[in-house]
CSV table of C-alpha atoms in Angstrom, one decimal:
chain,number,residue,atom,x,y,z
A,1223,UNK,CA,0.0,0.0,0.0
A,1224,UNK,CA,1.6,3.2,-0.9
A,1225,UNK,CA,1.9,6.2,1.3
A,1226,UNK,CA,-0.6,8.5,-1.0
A,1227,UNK,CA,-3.2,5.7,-0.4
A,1228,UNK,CA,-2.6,5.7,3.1
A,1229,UNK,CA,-3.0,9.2,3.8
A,1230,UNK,CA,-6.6,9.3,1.4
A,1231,UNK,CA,-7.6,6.2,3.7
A,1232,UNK,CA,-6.6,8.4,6.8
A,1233,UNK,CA,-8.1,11.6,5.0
A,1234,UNK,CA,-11.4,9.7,5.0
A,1235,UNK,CA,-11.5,8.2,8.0
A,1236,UNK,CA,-10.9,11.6,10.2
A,1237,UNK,CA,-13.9,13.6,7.9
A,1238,UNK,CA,-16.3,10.3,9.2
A,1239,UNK,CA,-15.0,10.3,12.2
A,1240,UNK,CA,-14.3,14.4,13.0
A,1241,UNK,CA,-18.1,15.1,13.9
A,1242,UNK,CA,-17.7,11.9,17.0
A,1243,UNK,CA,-14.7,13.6,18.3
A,1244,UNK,CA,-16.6,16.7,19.0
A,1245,UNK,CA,-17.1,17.1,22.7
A,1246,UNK,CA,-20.8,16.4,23.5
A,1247,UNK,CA,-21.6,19.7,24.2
A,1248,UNK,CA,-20.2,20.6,20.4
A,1249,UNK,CA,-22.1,17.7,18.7
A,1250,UNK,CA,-25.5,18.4,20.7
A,1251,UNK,CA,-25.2,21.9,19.1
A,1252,UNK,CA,-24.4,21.1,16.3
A,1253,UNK,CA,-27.4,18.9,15.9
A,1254,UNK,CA,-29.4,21.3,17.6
A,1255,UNK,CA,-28.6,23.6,14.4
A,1256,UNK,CA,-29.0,21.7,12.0
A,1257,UNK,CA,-32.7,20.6,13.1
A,1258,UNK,CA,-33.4,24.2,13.2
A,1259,UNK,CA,-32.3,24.8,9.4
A,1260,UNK,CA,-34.7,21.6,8.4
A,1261,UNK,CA,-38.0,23.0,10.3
A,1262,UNK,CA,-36.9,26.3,8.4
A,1263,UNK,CA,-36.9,24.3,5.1
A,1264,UNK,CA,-40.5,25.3,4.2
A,1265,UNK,CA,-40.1,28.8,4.8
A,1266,UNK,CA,-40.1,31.0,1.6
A,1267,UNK,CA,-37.5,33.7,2.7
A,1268,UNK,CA,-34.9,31.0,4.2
A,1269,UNK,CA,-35.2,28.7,0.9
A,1270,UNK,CA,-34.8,31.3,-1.8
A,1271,UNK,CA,-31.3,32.0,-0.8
A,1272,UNK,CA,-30.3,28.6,-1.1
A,1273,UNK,CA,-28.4,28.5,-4.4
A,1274,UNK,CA,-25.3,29.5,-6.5
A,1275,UNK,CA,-24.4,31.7,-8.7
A,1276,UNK,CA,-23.4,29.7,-12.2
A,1277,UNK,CA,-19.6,30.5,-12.9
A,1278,UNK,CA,-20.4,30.7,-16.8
A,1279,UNK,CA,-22.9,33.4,-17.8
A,1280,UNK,CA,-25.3,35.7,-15.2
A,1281,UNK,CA,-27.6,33.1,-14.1
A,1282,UNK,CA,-28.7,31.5,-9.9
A,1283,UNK,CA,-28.7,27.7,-9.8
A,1284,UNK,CA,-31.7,27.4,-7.2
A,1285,UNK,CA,-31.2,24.2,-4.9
A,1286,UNK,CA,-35.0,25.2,-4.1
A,1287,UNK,CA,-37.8,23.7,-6.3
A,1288,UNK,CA,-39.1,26.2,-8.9
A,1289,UNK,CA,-41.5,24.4,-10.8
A,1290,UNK,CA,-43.3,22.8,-7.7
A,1291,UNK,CA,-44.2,24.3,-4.2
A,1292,UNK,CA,-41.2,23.6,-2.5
A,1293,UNK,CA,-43.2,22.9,1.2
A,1294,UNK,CA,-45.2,19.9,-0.4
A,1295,UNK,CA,-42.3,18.6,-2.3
A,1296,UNK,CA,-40.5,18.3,1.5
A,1297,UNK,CA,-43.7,16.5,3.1
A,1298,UNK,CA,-43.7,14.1,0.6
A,1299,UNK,CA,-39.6,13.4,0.9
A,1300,UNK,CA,-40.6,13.1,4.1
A,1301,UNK,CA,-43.0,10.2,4.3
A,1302,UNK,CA,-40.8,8.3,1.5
A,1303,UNK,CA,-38.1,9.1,3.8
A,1304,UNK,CA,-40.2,6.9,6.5
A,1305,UNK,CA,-41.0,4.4,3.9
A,1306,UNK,CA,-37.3,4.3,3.3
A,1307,UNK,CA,-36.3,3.8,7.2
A,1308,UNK,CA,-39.0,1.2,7.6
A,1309,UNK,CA,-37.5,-0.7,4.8
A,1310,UNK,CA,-34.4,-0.5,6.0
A,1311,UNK,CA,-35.1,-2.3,9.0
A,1312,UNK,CA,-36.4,-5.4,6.9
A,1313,UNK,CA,-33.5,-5.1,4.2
A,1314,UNK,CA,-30.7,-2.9,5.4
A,1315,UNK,CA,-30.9,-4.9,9.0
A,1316,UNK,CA,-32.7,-8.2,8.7
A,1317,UNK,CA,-31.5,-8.9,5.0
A,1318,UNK,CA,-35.4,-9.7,3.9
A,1319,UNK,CA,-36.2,-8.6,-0.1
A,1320,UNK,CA,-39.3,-7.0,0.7
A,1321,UNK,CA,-41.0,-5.9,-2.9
A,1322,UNK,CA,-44.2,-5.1,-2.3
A,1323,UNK,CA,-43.3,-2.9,1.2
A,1324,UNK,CA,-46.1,-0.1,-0.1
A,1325,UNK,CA,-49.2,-2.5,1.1
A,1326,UNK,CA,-48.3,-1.4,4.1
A,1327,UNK,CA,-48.4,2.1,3.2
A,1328,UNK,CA,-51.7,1.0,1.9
A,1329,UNK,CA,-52.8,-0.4,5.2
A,1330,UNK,CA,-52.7,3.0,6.7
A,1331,UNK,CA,-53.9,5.4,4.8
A,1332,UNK,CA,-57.0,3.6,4.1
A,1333,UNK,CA,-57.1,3.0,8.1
A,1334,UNK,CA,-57.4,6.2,8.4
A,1335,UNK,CA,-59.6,7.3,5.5
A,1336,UNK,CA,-62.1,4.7,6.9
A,1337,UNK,CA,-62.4,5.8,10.1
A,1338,UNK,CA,-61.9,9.8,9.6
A,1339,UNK,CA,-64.1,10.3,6.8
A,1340,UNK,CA,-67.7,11.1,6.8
A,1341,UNK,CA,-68.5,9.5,3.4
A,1342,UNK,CA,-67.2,6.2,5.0
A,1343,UNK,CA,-69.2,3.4,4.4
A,1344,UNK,CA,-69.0,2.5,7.7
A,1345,UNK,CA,-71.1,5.6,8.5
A,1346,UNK,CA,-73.1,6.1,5.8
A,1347,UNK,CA,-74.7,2.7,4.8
A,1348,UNK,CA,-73.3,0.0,7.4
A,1349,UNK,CA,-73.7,2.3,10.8
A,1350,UNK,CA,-70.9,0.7,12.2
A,1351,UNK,CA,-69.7,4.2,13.4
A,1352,UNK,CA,-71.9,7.2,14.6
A,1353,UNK,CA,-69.3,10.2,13.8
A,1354,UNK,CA,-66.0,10.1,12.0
A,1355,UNK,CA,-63.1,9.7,14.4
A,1356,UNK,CA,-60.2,12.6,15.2
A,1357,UNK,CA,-57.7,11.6,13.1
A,1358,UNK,CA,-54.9,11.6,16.1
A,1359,UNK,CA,-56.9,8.6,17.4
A,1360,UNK,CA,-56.9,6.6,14.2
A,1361,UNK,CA,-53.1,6.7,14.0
A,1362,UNK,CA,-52.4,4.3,16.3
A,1363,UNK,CA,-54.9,1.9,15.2
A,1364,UNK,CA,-53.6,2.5,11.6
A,1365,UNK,CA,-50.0,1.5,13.3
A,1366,UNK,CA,-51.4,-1.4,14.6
A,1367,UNK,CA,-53.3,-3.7,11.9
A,1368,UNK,CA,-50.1,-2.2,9.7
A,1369,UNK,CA,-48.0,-4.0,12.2
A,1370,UNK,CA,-50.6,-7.1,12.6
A,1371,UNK,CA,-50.7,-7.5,8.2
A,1372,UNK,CA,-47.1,-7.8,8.9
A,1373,UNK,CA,-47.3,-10.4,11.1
A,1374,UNK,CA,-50.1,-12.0,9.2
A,1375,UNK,CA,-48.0,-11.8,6.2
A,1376,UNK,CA,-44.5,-12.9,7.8
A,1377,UNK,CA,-45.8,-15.8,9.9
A,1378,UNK,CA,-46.3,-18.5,6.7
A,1379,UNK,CA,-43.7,-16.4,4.4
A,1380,UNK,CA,-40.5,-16.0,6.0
A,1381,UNK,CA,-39.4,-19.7,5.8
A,1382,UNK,CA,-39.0,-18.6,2.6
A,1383,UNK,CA,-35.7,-16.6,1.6
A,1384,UNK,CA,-34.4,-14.6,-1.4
A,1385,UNK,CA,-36.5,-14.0,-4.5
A,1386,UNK,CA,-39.2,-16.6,-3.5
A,1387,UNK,CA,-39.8,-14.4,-0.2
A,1388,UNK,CA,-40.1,-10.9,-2.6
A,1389,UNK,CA,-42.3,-12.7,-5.1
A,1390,UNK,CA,-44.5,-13.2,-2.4
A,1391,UNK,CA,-44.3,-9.8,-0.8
A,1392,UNK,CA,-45.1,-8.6,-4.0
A,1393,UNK,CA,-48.2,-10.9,-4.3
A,1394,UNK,CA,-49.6,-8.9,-1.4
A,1395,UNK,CA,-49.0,-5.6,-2.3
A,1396,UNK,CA,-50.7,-6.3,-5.5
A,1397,UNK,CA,-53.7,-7.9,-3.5
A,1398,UNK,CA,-54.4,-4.7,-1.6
A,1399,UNK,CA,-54.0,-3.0,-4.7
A,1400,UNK,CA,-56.5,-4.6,-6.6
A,1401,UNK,CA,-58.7,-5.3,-3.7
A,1402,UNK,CA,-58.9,-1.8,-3.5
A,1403,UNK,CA,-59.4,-1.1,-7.0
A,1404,UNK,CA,-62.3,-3.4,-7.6
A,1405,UNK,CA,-64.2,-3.9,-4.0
A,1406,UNK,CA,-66.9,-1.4,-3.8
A,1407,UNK,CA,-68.1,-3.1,-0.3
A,1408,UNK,CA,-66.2,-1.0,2.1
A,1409,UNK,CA,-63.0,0.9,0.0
A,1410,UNK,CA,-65.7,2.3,-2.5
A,1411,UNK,CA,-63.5,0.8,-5.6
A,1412,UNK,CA,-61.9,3.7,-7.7
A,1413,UNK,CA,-64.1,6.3,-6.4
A,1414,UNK,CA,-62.2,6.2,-3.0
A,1415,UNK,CA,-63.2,8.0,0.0
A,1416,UNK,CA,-62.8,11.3,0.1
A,1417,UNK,CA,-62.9,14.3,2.9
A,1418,UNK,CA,-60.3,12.3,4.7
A,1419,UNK,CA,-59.6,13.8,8.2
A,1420,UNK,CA,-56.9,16.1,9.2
A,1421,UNK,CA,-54.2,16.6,12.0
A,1422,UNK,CA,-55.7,18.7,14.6
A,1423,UNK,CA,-55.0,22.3,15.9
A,1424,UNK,CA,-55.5,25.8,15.3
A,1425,UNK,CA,-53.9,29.1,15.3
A,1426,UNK,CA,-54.1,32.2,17.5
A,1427,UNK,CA,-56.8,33.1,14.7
A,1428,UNK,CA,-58.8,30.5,14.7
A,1429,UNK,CA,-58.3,28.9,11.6
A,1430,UNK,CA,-56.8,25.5,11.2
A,1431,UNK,CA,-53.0,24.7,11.0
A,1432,UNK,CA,-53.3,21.6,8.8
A,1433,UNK,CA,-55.2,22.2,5.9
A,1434,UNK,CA,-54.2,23.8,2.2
A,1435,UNK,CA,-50.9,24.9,3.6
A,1436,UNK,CA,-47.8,22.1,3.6
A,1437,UNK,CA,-45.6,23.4,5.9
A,1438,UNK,CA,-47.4,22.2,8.8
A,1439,UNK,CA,-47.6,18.9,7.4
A,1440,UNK,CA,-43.7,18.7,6.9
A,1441,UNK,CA,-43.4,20.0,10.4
A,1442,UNK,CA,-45.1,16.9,11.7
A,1443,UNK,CA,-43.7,14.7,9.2
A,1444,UNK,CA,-40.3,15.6,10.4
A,1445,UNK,CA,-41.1,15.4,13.9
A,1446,UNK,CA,-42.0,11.9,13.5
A,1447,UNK,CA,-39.3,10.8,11.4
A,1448,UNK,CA,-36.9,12.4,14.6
A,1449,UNK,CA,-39.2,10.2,16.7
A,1450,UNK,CA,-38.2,7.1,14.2
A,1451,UNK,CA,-34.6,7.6,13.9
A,1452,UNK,CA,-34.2,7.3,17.8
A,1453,UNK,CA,-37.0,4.0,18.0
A,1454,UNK,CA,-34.2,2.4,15.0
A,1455,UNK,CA,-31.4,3.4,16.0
A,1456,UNK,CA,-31.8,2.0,19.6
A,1457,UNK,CA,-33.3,-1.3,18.2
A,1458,UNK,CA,-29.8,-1.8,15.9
A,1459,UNK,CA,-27.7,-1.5,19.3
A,1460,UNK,CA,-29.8,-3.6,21.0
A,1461,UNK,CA,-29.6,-7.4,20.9
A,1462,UNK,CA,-32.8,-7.5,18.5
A,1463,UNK,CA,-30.3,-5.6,16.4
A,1464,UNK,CA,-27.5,-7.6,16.9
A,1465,UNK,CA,-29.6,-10.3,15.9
A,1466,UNK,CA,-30.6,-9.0,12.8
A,1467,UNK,CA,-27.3,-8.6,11.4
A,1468,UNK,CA,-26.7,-12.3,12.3
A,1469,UNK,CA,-29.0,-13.5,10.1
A,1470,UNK,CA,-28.7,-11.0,7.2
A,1471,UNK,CA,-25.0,-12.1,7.3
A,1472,UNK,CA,-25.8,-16.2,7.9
A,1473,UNK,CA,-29.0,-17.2,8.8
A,1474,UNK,CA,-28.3,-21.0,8.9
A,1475,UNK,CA,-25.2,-19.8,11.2
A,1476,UNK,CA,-27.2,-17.8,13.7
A,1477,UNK,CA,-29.7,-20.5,14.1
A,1478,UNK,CA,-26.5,-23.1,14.9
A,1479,UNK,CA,-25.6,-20.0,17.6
A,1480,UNK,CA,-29.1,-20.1,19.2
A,1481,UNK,CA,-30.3,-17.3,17.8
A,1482,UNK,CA,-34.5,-17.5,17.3
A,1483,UNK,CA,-34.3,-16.1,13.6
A,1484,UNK,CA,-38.0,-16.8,12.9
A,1485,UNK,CA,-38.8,-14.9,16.0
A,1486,UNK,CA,-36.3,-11.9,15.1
A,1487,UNK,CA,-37.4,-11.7,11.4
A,1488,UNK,CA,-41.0,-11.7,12.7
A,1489,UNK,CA,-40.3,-8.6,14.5
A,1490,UNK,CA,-38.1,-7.1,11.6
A,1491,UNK,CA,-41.6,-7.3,9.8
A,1492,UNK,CA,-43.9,-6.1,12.1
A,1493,UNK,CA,-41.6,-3.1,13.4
A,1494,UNK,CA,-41.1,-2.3,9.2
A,1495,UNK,CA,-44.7,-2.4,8.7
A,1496,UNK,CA,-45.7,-0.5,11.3
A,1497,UNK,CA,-43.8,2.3,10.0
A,1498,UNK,CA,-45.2,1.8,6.6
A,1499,UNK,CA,-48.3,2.1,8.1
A,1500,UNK,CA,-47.4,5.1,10.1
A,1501,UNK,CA,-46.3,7.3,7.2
A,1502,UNK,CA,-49.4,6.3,5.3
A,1503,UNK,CA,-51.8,7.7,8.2
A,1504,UNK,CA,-49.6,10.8,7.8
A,1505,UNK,CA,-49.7,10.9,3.9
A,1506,UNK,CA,-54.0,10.2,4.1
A,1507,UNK,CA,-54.2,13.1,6.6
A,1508,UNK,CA,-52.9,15.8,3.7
A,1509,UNK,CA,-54.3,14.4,0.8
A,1510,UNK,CA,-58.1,14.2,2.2
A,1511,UNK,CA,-58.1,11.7,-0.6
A,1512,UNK,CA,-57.1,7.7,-1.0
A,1513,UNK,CA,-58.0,5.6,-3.8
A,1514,UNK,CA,-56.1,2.8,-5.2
A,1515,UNK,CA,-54.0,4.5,-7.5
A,1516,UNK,CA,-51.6,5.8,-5.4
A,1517,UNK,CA,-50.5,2.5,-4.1
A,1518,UNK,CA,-49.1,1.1,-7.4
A,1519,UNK,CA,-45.6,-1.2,-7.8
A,1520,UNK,CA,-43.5,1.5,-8.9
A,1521,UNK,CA,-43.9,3.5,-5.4
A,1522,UNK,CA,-42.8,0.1,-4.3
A,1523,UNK,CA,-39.5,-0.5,-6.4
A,1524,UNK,CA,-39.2,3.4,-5.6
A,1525,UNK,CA,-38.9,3.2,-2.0
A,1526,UNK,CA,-36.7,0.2,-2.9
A,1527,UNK,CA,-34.5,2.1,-4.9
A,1528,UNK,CA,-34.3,4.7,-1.7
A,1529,UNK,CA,-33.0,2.1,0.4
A,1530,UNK,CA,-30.2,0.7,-1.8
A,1531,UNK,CA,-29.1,4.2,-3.4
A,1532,UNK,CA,-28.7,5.3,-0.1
A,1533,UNK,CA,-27.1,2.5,1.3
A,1534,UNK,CA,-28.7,-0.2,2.9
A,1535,UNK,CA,-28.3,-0.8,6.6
A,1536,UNK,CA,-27.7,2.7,7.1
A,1537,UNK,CA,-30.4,5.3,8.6
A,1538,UNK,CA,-28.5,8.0,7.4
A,1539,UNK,CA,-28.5,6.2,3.7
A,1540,UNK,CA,-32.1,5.5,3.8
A,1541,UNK,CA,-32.9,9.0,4.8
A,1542,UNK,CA,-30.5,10.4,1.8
A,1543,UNK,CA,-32.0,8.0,-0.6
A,1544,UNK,CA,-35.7,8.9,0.1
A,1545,UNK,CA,-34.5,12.0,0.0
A,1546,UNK,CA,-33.4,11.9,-3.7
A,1547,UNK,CA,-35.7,10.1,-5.1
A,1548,UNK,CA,-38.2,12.6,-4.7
A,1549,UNK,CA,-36.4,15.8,-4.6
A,1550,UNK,CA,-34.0,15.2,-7.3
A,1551,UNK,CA,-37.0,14.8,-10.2
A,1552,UNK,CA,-38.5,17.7,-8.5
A,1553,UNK,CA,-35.8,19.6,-8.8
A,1554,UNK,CA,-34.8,19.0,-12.2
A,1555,UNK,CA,-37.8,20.8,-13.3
A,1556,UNK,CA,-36.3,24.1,-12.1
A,1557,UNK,CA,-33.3,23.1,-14.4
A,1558,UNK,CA,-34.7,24.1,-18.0
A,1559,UNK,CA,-35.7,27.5,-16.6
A,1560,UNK,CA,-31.8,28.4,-15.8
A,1561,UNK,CA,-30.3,26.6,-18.4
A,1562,UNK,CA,-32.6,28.1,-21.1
A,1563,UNK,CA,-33.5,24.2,-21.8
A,1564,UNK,CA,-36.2,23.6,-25.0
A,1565,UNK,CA,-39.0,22.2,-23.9
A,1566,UNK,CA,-39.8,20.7,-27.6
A,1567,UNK,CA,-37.6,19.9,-30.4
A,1568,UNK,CA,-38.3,19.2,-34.1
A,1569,UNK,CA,-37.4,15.8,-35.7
A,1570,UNK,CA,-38.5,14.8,-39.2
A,1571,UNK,CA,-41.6,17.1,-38.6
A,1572,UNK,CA,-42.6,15.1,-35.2
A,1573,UNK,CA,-42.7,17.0,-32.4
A,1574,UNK,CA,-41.3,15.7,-29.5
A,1575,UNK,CA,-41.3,16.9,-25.7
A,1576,UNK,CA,-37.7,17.1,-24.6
A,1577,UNK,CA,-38.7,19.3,-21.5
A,1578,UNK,CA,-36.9,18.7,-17.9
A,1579,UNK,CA,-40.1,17.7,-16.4
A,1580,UNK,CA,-41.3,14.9,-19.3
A,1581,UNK,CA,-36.8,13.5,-19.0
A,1582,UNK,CA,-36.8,14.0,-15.7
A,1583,UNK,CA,-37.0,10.2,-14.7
A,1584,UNK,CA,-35.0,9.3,-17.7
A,1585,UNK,CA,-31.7,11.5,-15.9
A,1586,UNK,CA,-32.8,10.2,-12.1
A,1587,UNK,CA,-32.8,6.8,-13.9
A,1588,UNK,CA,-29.7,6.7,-15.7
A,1589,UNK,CA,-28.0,8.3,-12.6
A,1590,UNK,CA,-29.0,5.7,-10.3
A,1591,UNK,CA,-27.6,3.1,-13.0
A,1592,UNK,CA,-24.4,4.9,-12.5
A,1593,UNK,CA,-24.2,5.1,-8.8
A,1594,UNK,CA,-25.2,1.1,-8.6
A,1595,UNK,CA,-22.6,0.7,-11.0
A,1596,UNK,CA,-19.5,2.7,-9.7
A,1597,UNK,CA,-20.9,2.5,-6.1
A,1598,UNK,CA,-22.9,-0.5,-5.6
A,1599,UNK,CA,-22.7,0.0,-1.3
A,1600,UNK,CA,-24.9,3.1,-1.8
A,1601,UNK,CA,-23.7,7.1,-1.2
A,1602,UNK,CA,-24.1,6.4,2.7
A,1603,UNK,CA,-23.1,3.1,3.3
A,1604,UNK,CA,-23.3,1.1,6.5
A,1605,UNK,CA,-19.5,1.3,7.7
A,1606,UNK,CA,-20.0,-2.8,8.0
A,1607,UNK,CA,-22.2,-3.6,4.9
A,1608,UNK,CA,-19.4,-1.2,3.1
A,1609,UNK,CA,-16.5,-3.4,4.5
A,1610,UNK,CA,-18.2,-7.1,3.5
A,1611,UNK,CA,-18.6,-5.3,-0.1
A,1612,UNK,CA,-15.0,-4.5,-0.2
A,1613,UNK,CA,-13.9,-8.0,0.8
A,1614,UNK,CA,-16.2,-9.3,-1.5
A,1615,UNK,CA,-14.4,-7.4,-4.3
A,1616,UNK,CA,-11.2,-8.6,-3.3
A,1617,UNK,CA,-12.1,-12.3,-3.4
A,1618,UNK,CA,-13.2,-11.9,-7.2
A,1619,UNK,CA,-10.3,-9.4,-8.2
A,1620,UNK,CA,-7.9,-11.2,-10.6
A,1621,UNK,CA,-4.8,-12.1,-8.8
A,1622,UNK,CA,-1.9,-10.2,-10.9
C-alpha cells in the first residue's frame, strides 16, 4: 500500500470520524442547528437563498424547487423518507427482499380514511360508526393492523428466503391494490373516500393549522421521522439488532448459535410495517383523498430504490436516498428554466417533448444506474455492509 493511499484512507476516516470527536456539548449543538435549518426548510424567505451563482454566464442555480411548491415537495420526501427507514429495517438490517413494502403504506392510509371520513361506508350505509373519528386517534390503530398484516404476512412467508420471499411480498401488495381497486363493499372501488380527516390544531386566529398549507404537514412529518430515527437506532444496538445482522449475514449460522431467527425476522416485519403504516396515516391526513392509485408497484420499487441508493443498513442512507428520489426529479424541473433548456424539439416534422419535467426520470434513472454501478454500497453506506462489499471485491479481483 503506498503512502498517497494511506494518507486518502486516513483523510477519509478523520472527515467520518471528526463530527464523534466533538465534545458532546459541540455535537448536541451542532445537531441542535442543524434541526433548526430543516424545520426552516418550508419557509419562503430561508429557501430562496439557497443556491449559487453559475460561474459561466449571469444566471442563480436554485437548490429550491421552482417548478413545484417547495413545502409539499418536503412532506412528501418526508413520508418516502419513512417508507425508506421502515424498509431498511427489513433489508438494510434483517436482509429480507421485501417488494411489495407499499401495502403497508396502503394499510394505513386507508385505516385512516375509513375511520376519519364522513363519506365512509361504515357511517353512511353500514352504521358501524356514529361520527367520524379525530384523526390523532386513528393513528395508532392504523400503526397497529399495519403492524398485525405484517405479522399475518410474515408468519407462513419467511421460511422462505431470497426471490421466493419478494415474489410473495409482492403478491400482497398487489392484492391490496387490486382489492382496492375493484371492492366497492367498504374501500368504494376507484371512487375512493374522500374528505379524509386532518391533523388537529389551530392558530391564534382561529383557523386550522393543517389544511391547504404544507408546511405544517412537513413540520409533523419531520417530527415523526426524529421520533423514528431514535426508536431504530436504539433497536440496531440492542440485541434485536444484533440479531438482525446475524442473520442477514448467515441465517443458517445464527440459528447453529441459538439465535430464534424466525422470531427476530418476525419482528423485523412487524416493526417495518408499522412504520409503513405510520407514514401512510400521515400521507391520508394531507391528501383528504385515498384511492387505489396511489399504491401502485412502482412507489414500491421506488422506496426500494431509496434504500439501496442510499445504502442499505444505514439510517442516514435511507434518509438520503428517500430524499433523492423525490427531490432530485422535482428539482430537475427548475433546471430548463436556468439553463434556457427547450422544452420541444423538431425531428422529421414530429414533435417531441424534450422538456426537464417529461426527461426528468430518464436523468434520475440513468444516474442511479451509474451510482449502482460505480458505487454498488450506496452514497451512505453502513460502515460494516461497506467493508463485507470490499472484501467481497477482493475475493473476485484477478490475482496479478
Amino acid at each position: 500500500m503506498t503512502t498517497e493511499t494511506v494518507k486518502k484512507q486516513r483523510w477519509k476516516l478523520n472527515l467520518r470520524d471528526r463530527f464523534q470527536d466533538l465534545p458532546a456539548p459541540a455535537r448536541i449543538a451542532a445537531m441542535v442547528v442543524f434541526v433548526v435549518l430543516l424545520y426552516l426548510l418550508p419557509t419562503k424567505a430561508f429557501y430562496e437563498n439557497l443556491g449559487f451563482p453559475i460561474p459561466m454566464g449571469s444566471g442563480y442555480l436554485p437548490f429550491y424547487t421552482t417548478g413545484s411548491d417547495m413545502a409539499g415537495v418536503l412532506f412528501q420526501c418526508g413520508y418516502y423518507i419513512l417508507l425508506a427507514l421502515g424498509l431498511n429495517v427489513v433489508l438494510g438490517y434483517a436482509g429480507l427482499l421485501d417488494l411489495g413494502f407499499f401495502g403497508f403504506f396502503a394499510v394505513g392510509a386507508y385505516t385512516v380514511a375509513l375511520l376519519t371520513s364522513p363519506e365512509s361506508k361504515l357511517i353512511t350505509e353500514y352504521n358501524w360508526l356514529e361520527s367520524p373519528w379525530p384523526w390523532l386517534v386513528t393513528v395508532p390503530i392504523a400503526i397497529a393492523l399495519a403492524m398485525l398484516s405484517g405479522v399475518l404476512l410474515g408468519w407462513p412467508t419467511l421460511r422462505l428466503r431470497g426471490d421466493y420471499l419478494a415474489i410473495v411480498t409482492l403478491g400482497f401488495a398487489e392484492i391490496i391494490r387490486i382489492v382496492a381497486k375493484n371492492q366497492d363493499w367498504i374501500l368504494n372501488g376507484d371512487r375512493g373516500i374522500p374528505s379524509v380527516g386532518h391533523p388537529p390544531g389551530t392558530w391564534p386566529d382561529g383557523e386550522p393549522i393543517f389544511e391547504l398549507d404544507f408546511a405544517p404537514y412537513y413540520w409533523l412529518v419531520l417530527t415523526v421521522i426524529i421520533a423514528v430515527i431514535f426508536l431504530i437506532r436504539n433497536l440496531a444496538n440492542s440485541r434485536v439488532g444484533r440479531a438482525w445482522v446475524a442473520i442477514r449475514e448467515d441465517e443458517d449460522a445464527a440459528e447453529l448459535m441459538g439465535v430464534p431467527t424466525f422470531k427476530f425476522k418476525l419482528w423485523a416485519f412487524a416493526i417495518g410495517a408499522a412504520i409503513g403504516g405510520l407514514s401512510g396515516s400521515l400521507w391520508a391526513g394531507q391528501a383528504n383523498f385515498v384511492n387505489s392509485a396511489t399504491f401502485s408497484l412502482e412507489n414500491s420499487i421506488l422506496v426500494l430504490a431509496a434504500v439501496l441508493l442510499g445504502g442499505a443498513g444505514s439510517i442516514g442512507g435511507a434518509i438520503l436516498g428517500g430524499f433523492i428520489v423525490i427531490y432530485l426529479p422535482e428539482w430537475l424541473r427548475s433546471v430548463g428554466d436556468v439553463f434556457g433548456w427547450p422544452t420541444q424539439i423538431t425531428v422529421g416534422g414530429i414533435h417531441i417533448d424534450v422538456s426537464p419535467t417529461s426527461l426528468r426520470f430518464v436523468i434520475f434513472g440513468a444516474l442511479l444506474i451509474v451510482v449502482m454501478i460505480y458505487r454498488p454500497q450506496g452514497l451512505w453506506p453502513n460502515r460494516r455492509r461497506a467493508a463485507e462489499l470490499k472484501d467481497r471485491q477482493k475475493e473476485v479481483a484477478p490475482v496479478e
